[in-house]
Coordinates of C-alpha atoms and ligand atoms in Angstrom, one line a residue:
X1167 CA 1.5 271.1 106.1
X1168 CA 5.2 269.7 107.0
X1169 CA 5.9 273.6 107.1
X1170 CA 2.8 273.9 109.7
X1171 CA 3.9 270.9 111.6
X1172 CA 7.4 272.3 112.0
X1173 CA 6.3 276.1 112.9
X1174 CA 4.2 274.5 115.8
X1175 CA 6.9 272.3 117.3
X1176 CA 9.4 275.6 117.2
X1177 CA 6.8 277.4 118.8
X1178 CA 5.8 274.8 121.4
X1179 CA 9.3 274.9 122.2
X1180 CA 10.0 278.7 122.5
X1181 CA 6.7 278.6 124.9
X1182 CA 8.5 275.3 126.5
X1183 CA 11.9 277.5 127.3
X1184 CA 9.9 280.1 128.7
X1185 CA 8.1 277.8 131.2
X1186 CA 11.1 276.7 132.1
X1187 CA 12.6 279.8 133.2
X1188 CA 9.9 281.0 134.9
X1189 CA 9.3 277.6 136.9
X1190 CA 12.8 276.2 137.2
X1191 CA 15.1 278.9 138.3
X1192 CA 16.1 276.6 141.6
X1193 CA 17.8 274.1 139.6
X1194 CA 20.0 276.0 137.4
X1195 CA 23.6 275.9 138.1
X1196 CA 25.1 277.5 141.2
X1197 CA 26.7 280.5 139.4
X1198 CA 24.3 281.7 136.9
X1199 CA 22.7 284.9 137.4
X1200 CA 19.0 284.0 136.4
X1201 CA 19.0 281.9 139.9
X1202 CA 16.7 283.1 142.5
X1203 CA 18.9 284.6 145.8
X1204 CA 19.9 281.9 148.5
X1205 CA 18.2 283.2 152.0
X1206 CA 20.5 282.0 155.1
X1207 CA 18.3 279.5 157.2
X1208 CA 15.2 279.6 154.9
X1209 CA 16.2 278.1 151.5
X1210 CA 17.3 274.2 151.8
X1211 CA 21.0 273.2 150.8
X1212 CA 20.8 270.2 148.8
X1213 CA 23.7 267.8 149.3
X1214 CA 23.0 267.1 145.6
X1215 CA 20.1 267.3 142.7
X1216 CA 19.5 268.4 139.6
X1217 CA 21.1 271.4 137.7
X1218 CA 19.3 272.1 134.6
X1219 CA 18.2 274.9 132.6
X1220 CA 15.3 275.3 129.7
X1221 CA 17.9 273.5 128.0
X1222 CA 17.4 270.5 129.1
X1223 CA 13.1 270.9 129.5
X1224 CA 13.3 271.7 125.8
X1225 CA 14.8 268.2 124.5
X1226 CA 12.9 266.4 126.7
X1227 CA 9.6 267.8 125.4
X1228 CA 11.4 267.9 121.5
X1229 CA 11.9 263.8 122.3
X1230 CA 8.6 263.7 123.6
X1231 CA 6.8 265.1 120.5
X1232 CA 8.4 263.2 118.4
X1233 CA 6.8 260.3 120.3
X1234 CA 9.7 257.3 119.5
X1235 CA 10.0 256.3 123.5
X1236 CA 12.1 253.5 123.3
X1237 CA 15.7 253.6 122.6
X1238 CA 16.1 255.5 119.3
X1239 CA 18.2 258.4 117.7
X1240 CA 19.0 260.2 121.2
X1241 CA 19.8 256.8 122.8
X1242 CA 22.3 256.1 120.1
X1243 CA 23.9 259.3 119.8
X1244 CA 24.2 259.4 123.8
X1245 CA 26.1 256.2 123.8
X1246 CA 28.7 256.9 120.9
X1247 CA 29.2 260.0 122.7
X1248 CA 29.7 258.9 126.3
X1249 CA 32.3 256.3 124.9
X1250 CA 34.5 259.1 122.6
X1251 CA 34.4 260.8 125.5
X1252 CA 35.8 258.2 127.8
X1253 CA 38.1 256.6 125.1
X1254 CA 36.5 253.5 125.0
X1255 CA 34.9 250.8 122.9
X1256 CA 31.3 251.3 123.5
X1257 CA 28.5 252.5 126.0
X1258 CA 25.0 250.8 126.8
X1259 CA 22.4 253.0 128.1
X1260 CA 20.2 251.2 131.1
X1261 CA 17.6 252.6 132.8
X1262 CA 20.0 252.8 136.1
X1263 CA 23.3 252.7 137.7
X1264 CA 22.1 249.2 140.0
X1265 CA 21.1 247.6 136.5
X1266 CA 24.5 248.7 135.1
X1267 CA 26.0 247.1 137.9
X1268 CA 24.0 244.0 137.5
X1269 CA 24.3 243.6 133.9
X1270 CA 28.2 244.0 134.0
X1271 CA 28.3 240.7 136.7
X1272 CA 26.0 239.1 134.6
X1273 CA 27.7 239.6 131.3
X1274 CA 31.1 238.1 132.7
X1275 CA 28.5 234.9 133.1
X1276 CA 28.1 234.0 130.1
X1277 CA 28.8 231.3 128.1
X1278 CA 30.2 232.9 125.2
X1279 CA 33.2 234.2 128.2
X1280 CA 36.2 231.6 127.6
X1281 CA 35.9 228.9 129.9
X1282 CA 38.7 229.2 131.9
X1283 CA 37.4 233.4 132.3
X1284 CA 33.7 233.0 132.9
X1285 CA 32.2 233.4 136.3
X1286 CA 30.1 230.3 137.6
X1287 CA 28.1 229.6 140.5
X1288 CA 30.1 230.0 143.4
X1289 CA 33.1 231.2 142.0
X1290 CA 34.4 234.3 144.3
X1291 CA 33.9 238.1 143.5
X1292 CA 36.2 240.8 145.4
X1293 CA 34.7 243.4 146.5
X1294 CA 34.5 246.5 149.1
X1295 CA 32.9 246.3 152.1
X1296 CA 31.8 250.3 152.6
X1297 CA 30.2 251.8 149.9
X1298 CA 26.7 251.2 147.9
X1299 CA 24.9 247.7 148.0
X1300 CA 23.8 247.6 144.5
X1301 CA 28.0 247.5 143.9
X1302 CA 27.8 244.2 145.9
X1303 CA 23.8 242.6 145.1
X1304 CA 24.6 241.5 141.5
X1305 CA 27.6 239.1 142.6
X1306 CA 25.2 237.6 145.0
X1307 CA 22.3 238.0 142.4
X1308 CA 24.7 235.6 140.4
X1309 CA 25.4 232.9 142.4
X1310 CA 28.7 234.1 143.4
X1311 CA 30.5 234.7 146.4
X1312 CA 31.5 238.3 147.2
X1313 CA 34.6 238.6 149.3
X1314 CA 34.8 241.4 151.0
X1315 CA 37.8 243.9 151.8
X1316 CA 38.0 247.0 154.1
X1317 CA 38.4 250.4 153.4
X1318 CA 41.3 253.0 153.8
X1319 CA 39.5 255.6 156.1
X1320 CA 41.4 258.6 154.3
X1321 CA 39.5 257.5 150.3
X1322 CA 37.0 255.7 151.5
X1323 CA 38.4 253.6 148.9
X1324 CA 38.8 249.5 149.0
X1325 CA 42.2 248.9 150.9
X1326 CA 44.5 247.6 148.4
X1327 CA 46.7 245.9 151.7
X1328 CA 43.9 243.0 151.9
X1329 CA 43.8 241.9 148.2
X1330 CA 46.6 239.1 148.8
X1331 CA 44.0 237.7 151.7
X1332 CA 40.9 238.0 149.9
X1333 CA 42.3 235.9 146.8
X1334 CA 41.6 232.2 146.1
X1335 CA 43.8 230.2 143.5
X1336 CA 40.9 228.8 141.3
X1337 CA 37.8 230.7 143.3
X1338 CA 38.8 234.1 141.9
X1339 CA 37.6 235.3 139.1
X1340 CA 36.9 238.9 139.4
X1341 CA 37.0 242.9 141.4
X1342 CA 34.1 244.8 141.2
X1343 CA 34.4 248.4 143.3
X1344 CA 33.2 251.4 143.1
X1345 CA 35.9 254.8 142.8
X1346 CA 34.4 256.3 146.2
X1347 CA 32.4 259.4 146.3
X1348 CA 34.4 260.9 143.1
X1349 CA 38.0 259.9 144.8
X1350 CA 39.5 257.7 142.0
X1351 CA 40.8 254.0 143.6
X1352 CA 44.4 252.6 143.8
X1353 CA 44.2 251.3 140.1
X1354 CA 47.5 250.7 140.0
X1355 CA 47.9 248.2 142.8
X1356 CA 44.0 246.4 141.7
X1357 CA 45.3 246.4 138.1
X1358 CA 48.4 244.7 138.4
X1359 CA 46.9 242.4 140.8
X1360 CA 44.2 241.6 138.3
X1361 CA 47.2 240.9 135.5
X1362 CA 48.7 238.7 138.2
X1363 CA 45.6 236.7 138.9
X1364 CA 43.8 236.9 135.1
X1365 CA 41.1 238.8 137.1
X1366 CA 38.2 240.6 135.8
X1367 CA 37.6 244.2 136.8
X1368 CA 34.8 246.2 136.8
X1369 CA 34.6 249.2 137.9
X1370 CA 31.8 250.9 139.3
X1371 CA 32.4 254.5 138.2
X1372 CA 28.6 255.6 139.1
X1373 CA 30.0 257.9 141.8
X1374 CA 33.3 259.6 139.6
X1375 CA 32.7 260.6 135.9
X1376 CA 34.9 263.2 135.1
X1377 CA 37.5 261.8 137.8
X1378 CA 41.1 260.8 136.2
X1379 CA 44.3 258.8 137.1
X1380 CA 47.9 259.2 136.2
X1381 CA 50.2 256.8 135.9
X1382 CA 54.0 256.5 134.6
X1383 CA 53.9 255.0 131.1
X1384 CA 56.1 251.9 131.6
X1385 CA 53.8 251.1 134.1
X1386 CA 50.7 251.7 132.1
X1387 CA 51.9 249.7 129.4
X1388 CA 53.0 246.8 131.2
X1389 CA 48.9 247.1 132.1
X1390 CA 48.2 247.6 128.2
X1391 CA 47.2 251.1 128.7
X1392 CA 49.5 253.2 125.3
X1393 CA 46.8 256.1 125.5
X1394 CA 45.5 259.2 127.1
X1395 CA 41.5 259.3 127.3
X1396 CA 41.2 262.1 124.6
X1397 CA 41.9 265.3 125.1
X1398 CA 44.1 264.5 128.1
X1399 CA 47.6 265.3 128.2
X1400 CA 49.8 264.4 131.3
X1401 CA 53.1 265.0 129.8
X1402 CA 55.6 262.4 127.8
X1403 CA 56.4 260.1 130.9
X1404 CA 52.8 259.5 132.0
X1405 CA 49.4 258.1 131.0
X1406 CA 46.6 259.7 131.7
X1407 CA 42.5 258.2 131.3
X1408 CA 39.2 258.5 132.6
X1409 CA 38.0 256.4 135.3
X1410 CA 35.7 254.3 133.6
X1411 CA 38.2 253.4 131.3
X1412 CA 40.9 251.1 132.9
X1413 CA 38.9 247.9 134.1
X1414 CA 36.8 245.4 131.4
X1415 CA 33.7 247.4 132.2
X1416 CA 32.4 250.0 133.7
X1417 CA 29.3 251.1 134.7
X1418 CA 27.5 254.5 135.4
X1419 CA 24.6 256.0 137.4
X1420 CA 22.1 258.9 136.0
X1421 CA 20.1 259.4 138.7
X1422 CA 19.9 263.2 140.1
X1423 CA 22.9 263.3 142.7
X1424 CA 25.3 261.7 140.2
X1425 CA 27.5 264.3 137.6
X1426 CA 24.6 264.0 135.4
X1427 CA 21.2 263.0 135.2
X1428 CA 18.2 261.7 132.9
X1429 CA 15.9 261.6 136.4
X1430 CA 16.6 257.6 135.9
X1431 CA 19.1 256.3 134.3
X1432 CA 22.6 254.6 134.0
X1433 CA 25.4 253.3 131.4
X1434 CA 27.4 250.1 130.9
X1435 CA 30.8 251.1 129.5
X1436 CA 33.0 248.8 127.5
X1437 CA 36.5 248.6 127.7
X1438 CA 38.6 245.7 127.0
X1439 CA 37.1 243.9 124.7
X1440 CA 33.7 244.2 122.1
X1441 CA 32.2 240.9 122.7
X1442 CA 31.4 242.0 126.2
X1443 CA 29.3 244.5 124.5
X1444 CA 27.4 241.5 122.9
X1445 CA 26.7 240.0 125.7
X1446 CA 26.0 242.7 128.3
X1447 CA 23.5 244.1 124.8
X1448 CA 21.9 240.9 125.6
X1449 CA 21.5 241.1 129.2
X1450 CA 19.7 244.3 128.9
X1451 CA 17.7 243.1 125.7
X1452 CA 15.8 240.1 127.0
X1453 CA 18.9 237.7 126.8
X1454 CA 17.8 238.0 122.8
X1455 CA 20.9 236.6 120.4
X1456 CA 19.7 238.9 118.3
X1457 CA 21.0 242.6 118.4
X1458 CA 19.0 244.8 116.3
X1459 CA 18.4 248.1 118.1
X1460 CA 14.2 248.7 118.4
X1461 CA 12.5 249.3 115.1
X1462 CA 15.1 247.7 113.0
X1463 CA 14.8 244.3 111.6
X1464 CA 17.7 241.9 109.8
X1465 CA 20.6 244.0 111.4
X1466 CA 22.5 240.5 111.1
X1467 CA 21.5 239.8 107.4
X1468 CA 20.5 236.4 108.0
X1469 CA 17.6 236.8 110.2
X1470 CA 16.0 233.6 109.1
X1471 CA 18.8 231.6 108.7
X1472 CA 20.2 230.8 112.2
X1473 CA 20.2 227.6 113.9
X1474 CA 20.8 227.9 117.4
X1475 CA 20.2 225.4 121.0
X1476 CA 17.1 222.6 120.0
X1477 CA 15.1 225.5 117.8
X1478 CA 13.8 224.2 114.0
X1479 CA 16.9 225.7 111.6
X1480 CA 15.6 229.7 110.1
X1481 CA 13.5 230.5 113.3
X1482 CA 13.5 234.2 113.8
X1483 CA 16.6 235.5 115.5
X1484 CA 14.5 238.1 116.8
X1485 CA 13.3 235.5 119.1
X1486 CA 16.4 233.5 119.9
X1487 CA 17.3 233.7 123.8
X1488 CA 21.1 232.9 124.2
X1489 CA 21.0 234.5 128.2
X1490 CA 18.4 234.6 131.0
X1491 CA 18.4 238.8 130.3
X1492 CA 16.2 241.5 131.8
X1493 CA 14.5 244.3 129.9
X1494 CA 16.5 247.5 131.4
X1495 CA 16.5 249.6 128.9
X1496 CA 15.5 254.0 129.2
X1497 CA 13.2 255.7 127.6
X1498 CA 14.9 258.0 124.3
X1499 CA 13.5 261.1 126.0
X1500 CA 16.3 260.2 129.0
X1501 CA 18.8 259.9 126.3
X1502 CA 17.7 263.4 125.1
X1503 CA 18.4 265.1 128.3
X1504 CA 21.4 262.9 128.9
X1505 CA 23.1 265.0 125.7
X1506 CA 22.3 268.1 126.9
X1507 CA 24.1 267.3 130.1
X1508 CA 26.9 265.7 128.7
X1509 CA 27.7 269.3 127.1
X1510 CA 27.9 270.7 130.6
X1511 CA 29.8 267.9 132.0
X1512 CA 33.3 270.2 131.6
X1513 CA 32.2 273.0 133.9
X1514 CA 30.3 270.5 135.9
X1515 CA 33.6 268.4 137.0
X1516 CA 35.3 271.7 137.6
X1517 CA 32.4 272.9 139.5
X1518 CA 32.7 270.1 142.0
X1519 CA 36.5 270.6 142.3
X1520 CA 36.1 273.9 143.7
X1521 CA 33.1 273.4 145.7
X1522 CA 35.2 270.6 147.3
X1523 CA 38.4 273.0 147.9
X1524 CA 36.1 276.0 149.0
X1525 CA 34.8 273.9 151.9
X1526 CA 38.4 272.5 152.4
X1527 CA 39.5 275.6 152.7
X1528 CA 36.7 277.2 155.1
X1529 CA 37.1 274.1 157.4
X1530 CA 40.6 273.7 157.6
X1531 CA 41.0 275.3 161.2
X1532 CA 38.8 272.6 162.5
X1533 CA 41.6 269.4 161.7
X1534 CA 41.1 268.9 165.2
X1535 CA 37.8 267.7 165.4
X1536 CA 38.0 266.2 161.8
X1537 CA 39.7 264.0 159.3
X1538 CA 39.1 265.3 155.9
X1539 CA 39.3 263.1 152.9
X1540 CA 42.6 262.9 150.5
X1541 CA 42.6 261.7 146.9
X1542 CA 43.8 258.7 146.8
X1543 CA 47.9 258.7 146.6
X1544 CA 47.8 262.4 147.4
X1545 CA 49.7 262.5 150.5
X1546 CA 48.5 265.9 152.5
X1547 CA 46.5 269.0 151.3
X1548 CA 47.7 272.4 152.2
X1549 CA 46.2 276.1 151.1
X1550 CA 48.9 275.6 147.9
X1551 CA 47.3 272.0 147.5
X1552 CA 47.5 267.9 147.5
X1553 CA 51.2 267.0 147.9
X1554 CA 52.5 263.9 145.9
X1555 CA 55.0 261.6 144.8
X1556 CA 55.5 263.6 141.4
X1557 CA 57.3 260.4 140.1
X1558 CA 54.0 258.0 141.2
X1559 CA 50.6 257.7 140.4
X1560 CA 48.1 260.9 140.6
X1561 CA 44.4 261.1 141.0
X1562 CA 42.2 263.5 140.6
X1563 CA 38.9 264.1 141.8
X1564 CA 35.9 264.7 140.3
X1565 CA 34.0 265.2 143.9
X1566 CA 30.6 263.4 144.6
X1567 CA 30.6 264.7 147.8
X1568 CA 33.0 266.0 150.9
X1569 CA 33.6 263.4 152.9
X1570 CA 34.7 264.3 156.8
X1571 CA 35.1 261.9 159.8
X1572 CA 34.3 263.1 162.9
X1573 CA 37.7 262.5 165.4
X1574 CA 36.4 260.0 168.3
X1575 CA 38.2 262.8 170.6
X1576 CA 35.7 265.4 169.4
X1577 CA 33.3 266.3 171.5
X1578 CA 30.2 265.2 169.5
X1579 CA 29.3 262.5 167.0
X1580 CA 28.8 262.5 163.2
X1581 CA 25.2 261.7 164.1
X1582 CA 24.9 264.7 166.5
X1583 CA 26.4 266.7 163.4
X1584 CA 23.8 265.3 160.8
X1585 CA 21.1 265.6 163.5
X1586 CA 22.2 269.9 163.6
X1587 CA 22.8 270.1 159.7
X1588 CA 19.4 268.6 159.2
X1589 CA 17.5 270.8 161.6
X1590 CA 19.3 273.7 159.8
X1591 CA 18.1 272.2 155.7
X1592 CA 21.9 271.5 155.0
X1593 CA 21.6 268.5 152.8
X1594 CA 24.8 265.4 154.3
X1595 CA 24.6 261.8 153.8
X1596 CA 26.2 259.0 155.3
X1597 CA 28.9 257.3 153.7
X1598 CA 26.1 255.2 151.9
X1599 CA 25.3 251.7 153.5
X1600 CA 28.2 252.1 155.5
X1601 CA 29.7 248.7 156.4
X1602 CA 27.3 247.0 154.3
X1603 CA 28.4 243.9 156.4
X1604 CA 26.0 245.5 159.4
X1605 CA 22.9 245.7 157.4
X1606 CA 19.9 243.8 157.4
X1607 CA 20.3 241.4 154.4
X1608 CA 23.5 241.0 154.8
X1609 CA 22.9 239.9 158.7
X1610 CA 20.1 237.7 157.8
X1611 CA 22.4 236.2 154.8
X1612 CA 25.1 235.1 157.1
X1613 CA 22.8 233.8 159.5
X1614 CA 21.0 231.8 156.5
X1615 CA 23.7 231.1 154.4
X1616 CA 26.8 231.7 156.0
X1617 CA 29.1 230.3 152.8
X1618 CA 27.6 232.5 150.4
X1619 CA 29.8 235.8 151.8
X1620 CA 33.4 235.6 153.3
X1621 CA 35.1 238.5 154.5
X1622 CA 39.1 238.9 153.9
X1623 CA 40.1 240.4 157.4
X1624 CA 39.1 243.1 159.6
X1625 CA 36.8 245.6 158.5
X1626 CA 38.4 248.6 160.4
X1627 CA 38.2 251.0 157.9
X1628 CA 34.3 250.4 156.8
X1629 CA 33.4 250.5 160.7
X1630 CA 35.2 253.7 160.7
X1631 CA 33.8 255.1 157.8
X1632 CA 30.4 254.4 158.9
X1633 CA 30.5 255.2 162.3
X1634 CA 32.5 258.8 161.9
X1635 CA 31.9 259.7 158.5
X1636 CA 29.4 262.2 156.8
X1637 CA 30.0 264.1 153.7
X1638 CA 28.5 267.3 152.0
X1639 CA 27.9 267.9 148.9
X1640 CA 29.9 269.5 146.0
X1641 CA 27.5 269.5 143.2
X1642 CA 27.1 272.0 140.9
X1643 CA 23.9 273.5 142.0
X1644 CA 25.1 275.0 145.2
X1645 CA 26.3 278.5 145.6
X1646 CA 28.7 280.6 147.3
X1647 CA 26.4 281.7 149.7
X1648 CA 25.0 278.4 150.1
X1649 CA 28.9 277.2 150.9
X1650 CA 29.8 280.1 153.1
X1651 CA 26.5 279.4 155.1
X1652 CA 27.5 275.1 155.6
X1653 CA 30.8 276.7 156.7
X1654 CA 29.8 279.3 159.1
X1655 CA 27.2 277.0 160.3
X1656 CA 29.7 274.1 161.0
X1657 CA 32.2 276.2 163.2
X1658 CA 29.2 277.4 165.3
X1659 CA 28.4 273.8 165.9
X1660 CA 32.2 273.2 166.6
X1661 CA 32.0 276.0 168.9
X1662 CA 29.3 275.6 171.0
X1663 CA 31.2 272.3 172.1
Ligands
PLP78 C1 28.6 253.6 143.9 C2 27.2 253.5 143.4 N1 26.9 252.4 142.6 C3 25.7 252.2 142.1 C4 24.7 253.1 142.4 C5 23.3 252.8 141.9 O1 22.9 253.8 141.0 P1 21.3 254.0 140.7 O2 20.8 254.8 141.8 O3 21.2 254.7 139.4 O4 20.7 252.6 140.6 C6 24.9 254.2 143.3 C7 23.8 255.1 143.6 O5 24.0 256.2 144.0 C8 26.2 254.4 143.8 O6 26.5 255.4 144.6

């Protein structure tokens, strides 16, 4: 029977690959030979999606047969090998990038955070004004006050210049930013300002898994970093980690444009310290004190002999609530195709590097129209490459998209330029929300509630970003031909100017 059982899952499988071959051959990555041919002005350019193969259809159905659902084997082994990847303490799974994001705030809320530490209503929250608004909603979500800082128009990244302004002795308590579009932030500067100020830091890292920064050692352990993320090596004078892996916590996004996907899906990472993994567990869980993962019982050993708040003394820790939590958990089958992904990850990231240079490359004649994007503390780009301060801090990239700004001398706008690319199926986005500042809830806020926000200067930079900026995407789904066909249809736009 078990024999049966097992020869009829193989076979439902093998059937399950084939499917998949026949039906999928769009998603598979950009440079394998099964894909069906790109046809110039017919077949769409995605700016970013999925990139799968039967491999992924098949652990998705395997999970699916074995019927668990909720967070199980896949989940676990997903999240010990997101964090050995990273070099960190732990991961959560969550069933998105925006709950990983609000579950980070939240956790640095609680009470079991030292008093001095913990974020409480209306304490202030630094953060970026361009970018994503589900980097911002949580502080707000929490009673807190973001504060928000411009943007250096070359990274897109939070302008390190403005921390100083933003910062309030005894309002303070934390940074949460995101490393733009796969271009690692100044984590230098925002780290030893946080050291300065006994700041939080989260990082939103849903945009640049796979991205890395360098920085001299002395410096790095004056910031408590002594070691490389493994299997990164940046030579004896330098430290060299994940992004993701530098602030308190992290978080990650799953969904389809991101470096990988589970459809939904997203990942608190832990970094400084494992009783934030407690309490974000919490957060997700229900706000339960408890922190047996689903279908186990007693993980604590003394399930019935807690006594916690005003409840009788043995109630069931199972149904102890130390946190006003959420349930934003994934599904195991998520988890499943999350693994399968993570093995690509490698050529993924070096997929997006070159896409990135390709269209540097093919574009370069047109610096007069455009601003292209530098990594941050890279100082120019040539045909041999970024420039740098070899003695200084190094980024590099692991692209979410190519960001351009269209020069206010060129003849046409960034709209006019989405507008054409549209027309022609060439996937772009906006830089996001833009200046979040100009949106809808954020106008109607400070019209309502004009204490709940401040702003730390000038927002320049996010105006700039958001009224020049467009980007392309790098991921790894696209091809050559796809690439030479954004290219060739860019400079005929340029030209017909
Ligand atoms: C920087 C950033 N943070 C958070 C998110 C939210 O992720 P999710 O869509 O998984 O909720 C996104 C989404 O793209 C993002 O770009």
């Amino acid at each position: 029977m078990t024999q049966n059982i097992e020869q009829l899952k193989a076979q439902i499988l093998e059937l399950t690959r084939e499917y998949s071959r026949q039906v999928h051959g769009m998603n598979r990555p950009g440079n394998d030979a099964d894909r069906p041919p790109f046809i110039a002005g017919k077949s769409p350019v995605a700016y970013a999606g999925r990139v799968f193969t039967e491999d992924e259809v098949e652990a998705a159905v395997s999970s699916t047969l074995d019927f668990w659902l909720t967070l199980g084997k896949e989940g676990a082994a997903f999240e010990a090998e997101l964090a050995s990847l990273l070099g960190i303490k732990a991961t959560l799974l969550v069933n998105s990038g925006s709950s990983a994001n609000l579950i980070a705030l939240s956790t640095l809320t609680s009470p079991l955070i030292d008093a001095n530490r913990r974020l409480r209503t209306g304490d202030e929250v630094i953060t970026c004004a361009a970018g994503f608004p589900t980097t911002v909603a949580p502080i707000i979500q929490n009673g807190c006050i973001p504060v928000f800082v411009d943007s250096d128009v070359h990274t897109g990244n939070i302008n390190v210049e403005q921390l100083e302004s933003a910062f309030t002795e005894g309002q303070t308590k934390a940074i949460m930013i995101a490393h733009t579009l796969g271009n690692p932030f100044d984590l230098a500067t925002v780290l030893q300002f946080c050291k300065k100020h006994h700041l939080w830091l989260i990082e939103d890292n849903c945009d640049a898994l796979g991205c890395t920064y360098t920085m001299p050692k002395q410096l790095a352990n004056d910031l408590g970093f002594t070691k490389n993320s493994p299997g990164l090596d940046a030579g004896e004078d330098f430290i060299i980690r994940y992004t993701g892996s530098w602030g308190d916590i992290s978080t990650q996004s799953f969904y389809p444009p991101h470096h990988l996907t589970m459809g939904e899906g997203g990942a608190v990472n832990i970094v400084s310290s494992m009783k934030l993994k407690r309490i974000a567990e919490s957060f997700r869980d229900w706000g339960r004190d408890c922190w047996c993962p689903s279908g186990k019982d007693n993980t604590c050993g003394k399930r019935f002999d807690w006594q916690l708040g005003e409840l009788p003394d043995g109630y069931d820790h199972k149904y102890i609530y130390s946190h006003l939590g959420y349930n934003l958990k994934p599904l195991d089958i998520q988890a499943a195709i999350g693994r399968v992904q993570l093995k690509r990850l490698p050529e993924f990231i070096n997929t997006r590097k070159q896409n990135w240079e390709y269209l540097r490359r093919g574009l370069a004649n047109l610096e007069e129209f455009f601003d292209f994007s530098l990594p941050t503390h890279a100082t120019s780009w040539s045909l041999s490459g970024f420039t740098w301060d070899e003695s200084a801090c190094q980024t590099d990239c692991s692209w979410f998209g190519f960001l351009l700004l269209v020069k206010p001398t060129s003849p046409f706008t960034n709209s006019l330029l989405a507008r054409h690319l549209d027309n022609l199926k060439i996937g772009n986005r906006m830089l996001f929300g833009g200046n979040l500042l100009k949106q809808p809830v954020m106008v109607q806020l400070k019209q309502e509630s004009p204490d709940k926000i401040k702003i730390a200067g000038e927002m320049t930079g996010a105006d700039i970003l958001m009224n020049q900026g467009l980007f392309l995407g790098t991921y790894p789904g696209l091809t050559q031909a796809m690439l030479d066909y954004e290219i060739e249809q860019i400079q005929q736009f340029v030209k017909s100017y």
